[in-house]
Coordinates of C-alpha atoms in Angstrom, one line a residue:
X1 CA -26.9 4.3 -0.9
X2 CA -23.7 5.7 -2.8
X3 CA -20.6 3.9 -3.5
X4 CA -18.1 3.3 -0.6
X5 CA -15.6 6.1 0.1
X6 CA -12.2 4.1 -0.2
X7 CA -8.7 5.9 0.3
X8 CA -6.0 4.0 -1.2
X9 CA -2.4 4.0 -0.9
X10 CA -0.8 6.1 -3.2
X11 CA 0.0 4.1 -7.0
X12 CA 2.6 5.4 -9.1
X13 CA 0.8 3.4 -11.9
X14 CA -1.8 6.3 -11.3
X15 CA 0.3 8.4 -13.7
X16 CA 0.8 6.3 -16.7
X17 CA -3.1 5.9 -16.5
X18 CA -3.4 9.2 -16.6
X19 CA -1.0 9.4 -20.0
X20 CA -2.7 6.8 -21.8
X21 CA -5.8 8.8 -21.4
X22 CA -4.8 12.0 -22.0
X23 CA -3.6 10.7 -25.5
X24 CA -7.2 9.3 -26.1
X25 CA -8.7 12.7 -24.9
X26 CA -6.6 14.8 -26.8
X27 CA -6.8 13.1 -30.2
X28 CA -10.8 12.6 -30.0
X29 CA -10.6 16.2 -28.6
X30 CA -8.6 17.8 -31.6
X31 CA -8.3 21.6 -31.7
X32 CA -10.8 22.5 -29.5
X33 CA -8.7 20.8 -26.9
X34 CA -5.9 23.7 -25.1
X35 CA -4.5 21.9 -22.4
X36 CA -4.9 18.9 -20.2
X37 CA -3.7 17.9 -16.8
X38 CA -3.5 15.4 -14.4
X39 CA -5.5 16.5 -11.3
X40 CA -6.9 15.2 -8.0
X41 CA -5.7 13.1 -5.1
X42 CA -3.8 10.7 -8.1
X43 CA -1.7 13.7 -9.2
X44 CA -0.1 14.2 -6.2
X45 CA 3.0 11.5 -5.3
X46 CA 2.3 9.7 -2.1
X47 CA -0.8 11.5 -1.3
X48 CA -3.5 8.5 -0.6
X49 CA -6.8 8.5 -2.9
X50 CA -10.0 7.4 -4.2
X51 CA -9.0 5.3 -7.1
X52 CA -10.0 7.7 -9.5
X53 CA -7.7 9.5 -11.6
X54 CA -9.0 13.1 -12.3
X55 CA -8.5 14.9 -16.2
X56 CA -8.8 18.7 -16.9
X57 CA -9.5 20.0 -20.2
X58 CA -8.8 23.0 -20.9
X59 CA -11.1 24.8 -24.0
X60 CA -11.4 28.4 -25.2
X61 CA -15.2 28.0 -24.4
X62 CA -17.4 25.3 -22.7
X63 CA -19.9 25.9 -25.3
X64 CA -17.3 24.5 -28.1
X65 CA -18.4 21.0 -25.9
X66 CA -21.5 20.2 -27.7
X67 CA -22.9 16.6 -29.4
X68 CA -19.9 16.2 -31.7
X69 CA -17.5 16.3 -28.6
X70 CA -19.9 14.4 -26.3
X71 CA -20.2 11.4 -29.2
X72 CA -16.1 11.4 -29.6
X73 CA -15.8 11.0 -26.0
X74 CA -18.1 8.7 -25.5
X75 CA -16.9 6.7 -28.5
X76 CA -13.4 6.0 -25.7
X77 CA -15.7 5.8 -22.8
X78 CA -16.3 8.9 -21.2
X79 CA -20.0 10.0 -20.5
X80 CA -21.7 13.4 -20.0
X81 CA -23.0 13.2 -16.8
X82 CA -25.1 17.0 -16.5
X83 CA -24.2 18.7 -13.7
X84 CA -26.5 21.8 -13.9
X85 CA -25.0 23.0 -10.0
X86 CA -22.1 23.6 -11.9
X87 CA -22.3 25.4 -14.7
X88 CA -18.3 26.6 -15.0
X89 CA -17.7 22.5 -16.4
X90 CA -18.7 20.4 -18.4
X91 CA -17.8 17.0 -16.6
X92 CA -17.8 13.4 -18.0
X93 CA -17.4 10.2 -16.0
X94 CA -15.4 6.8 -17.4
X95 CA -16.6 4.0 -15.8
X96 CA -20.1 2.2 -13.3
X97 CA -22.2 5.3 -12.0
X98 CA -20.8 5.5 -8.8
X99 CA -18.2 3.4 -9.8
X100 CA -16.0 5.6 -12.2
X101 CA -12.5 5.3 -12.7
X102 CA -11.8 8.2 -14.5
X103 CA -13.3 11.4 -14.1
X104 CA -13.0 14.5 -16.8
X105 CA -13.5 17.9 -15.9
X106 CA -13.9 20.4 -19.1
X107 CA -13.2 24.2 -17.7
X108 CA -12.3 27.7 -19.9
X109 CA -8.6 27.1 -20.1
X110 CA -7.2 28.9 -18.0
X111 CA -10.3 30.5 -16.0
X112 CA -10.1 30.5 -12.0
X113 CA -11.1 26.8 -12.1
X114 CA -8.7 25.9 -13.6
X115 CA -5.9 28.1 -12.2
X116 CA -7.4 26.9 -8.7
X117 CA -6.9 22.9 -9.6
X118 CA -3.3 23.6 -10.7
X119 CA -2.4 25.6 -7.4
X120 CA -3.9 23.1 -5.0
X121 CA -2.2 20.2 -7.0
X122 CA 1.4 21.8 -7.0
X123 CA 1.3 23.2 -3.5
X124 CA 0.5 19.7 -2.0
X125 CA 3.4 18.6 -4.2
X126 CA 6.2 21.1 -3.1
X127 CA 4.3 20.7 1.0
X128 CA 4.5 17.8 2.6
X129 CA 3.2 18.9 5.6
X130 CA 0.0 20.5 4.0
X131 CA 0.2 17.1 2.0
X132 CA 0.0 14.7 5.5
X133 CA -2.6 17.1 6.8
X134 CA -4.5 16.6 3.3
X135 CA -4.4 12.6 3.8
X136 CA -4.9 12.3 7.2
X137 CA -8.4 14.5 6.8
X138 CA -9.3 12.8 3.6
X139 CA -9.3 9.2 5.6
X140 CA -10.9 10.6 8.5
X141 CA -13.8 11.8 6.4
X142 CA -13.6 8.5 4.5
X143 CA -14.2 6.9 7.7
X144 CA -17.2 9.5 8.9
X145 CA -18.9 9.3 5.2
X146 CA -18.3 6.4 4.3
X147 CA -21.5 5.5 2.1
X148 CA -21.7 9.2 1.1
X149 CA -19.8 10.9 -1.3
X150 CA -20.9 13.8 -1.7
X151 CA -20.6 14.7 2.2
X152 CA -17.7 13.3 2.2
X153 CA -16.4 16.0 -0.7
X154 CA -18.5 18.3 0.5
X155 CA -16.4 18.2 3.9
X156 CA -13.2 18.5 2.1
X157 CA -14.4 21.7 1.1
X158 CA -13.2 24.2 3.7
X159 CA -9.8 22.9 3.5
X160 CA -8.9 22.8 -0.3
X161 CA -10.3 26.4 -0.3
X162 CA -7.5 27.0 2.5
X163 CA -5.0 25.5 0.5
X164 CA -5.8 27.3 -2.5
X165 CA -5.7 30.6 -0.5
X166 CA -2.3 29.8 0.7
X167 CA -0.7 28.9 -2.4
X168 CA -2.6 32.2 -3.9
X169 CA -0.6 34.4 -1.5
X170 CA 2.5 32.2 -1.9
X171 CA 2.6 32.9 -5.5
X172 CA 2.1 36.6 -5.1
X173 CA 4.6 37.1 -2.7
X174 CA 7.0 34.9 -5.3
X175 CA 6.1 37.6 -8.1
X176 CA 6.4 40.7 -5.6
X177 CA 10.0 38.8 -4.8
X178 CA 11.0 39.2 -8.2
X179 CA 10.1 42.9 -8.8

């Protein structure tokens, strides 16, 4: 049986976790780190979560991940967990296994991936409605999966992809604007 599926109320505290990390990730990181941001549920003010907070990394190529990254990492906490189904991250987990508090996500900086994680996060930021909509699925699913994970994340699916569509289109109609 998998961890419980808990959605909490949204913590502001969620974002100086996420600083304190990112300083850790970026200096044990070093050059081969391009970017990081806060993503997920805990990015997003007043949208309810799993008490996780979500990192992306942003490198010029996942291979540049390799045993000397993996030890600095783990030397503040973060694991390699291998994900072989997807082979576009490199992802690490801080915390029990099914427990984690922290999760990192490595991508190509700046790759669909990651382009996709940003425009999810900021359109649930500047929509409230799409934001309510988010929450109220999220505990619903909480409720119908609530001893598995991965069907409950699985059955967020169809709606991020949505979401991500929508803010696609939103941004090219904002660069056609300015033509």
């Amino acid at each position: 049986m998998s961890a419980q599926v808990v959605i909490s109320e949204y913590n502001p505290q969620w974002v100086a976790e996420y600083t304190q990390e990112r300083a850790k990730i970026t200096e044990a990181l070093g050059d081969v780190c391009l970017g990081v941001e806060h993503i997920g549920s805990t990015s997003v003010p007043g949208l309810g979560a799993k008490a996780i907070i979500d990192i992306m990394v942003g490198v010029e190529d996942l291979t540049f991940i390799q045993s000397e990254q993996r030890e600095r990492l783990l030397g503040i906490q973060y694991e390699y967990v291998h994900k072989p189904d997807f082979p576009e991250r490199a992802f690490f987990r801080r915390g029990e296994w099914g427990a984690g508090t922290h999760h990192l996500h490595i991508y190509n900086y700046q790759d669909e991936h990651w382009d996709n994680h940003l425009l999810f996060r900021d359109y649930l930021k500047t929509h409230p409605e799409s934001l309510r909509a988010y929450e109220t699925l999220k505990k619903d699913l909480a409720h119908q999966f609530q001893y598995d994970r991965a069907a409950y994340t699985e059955a967020k699916g169809p709606f991020i992809r949505q979401i991500v569509e929508q803010a696609k289109l939103e941004r090219q109609k904002q660069r056609q604007m300015k033509l």
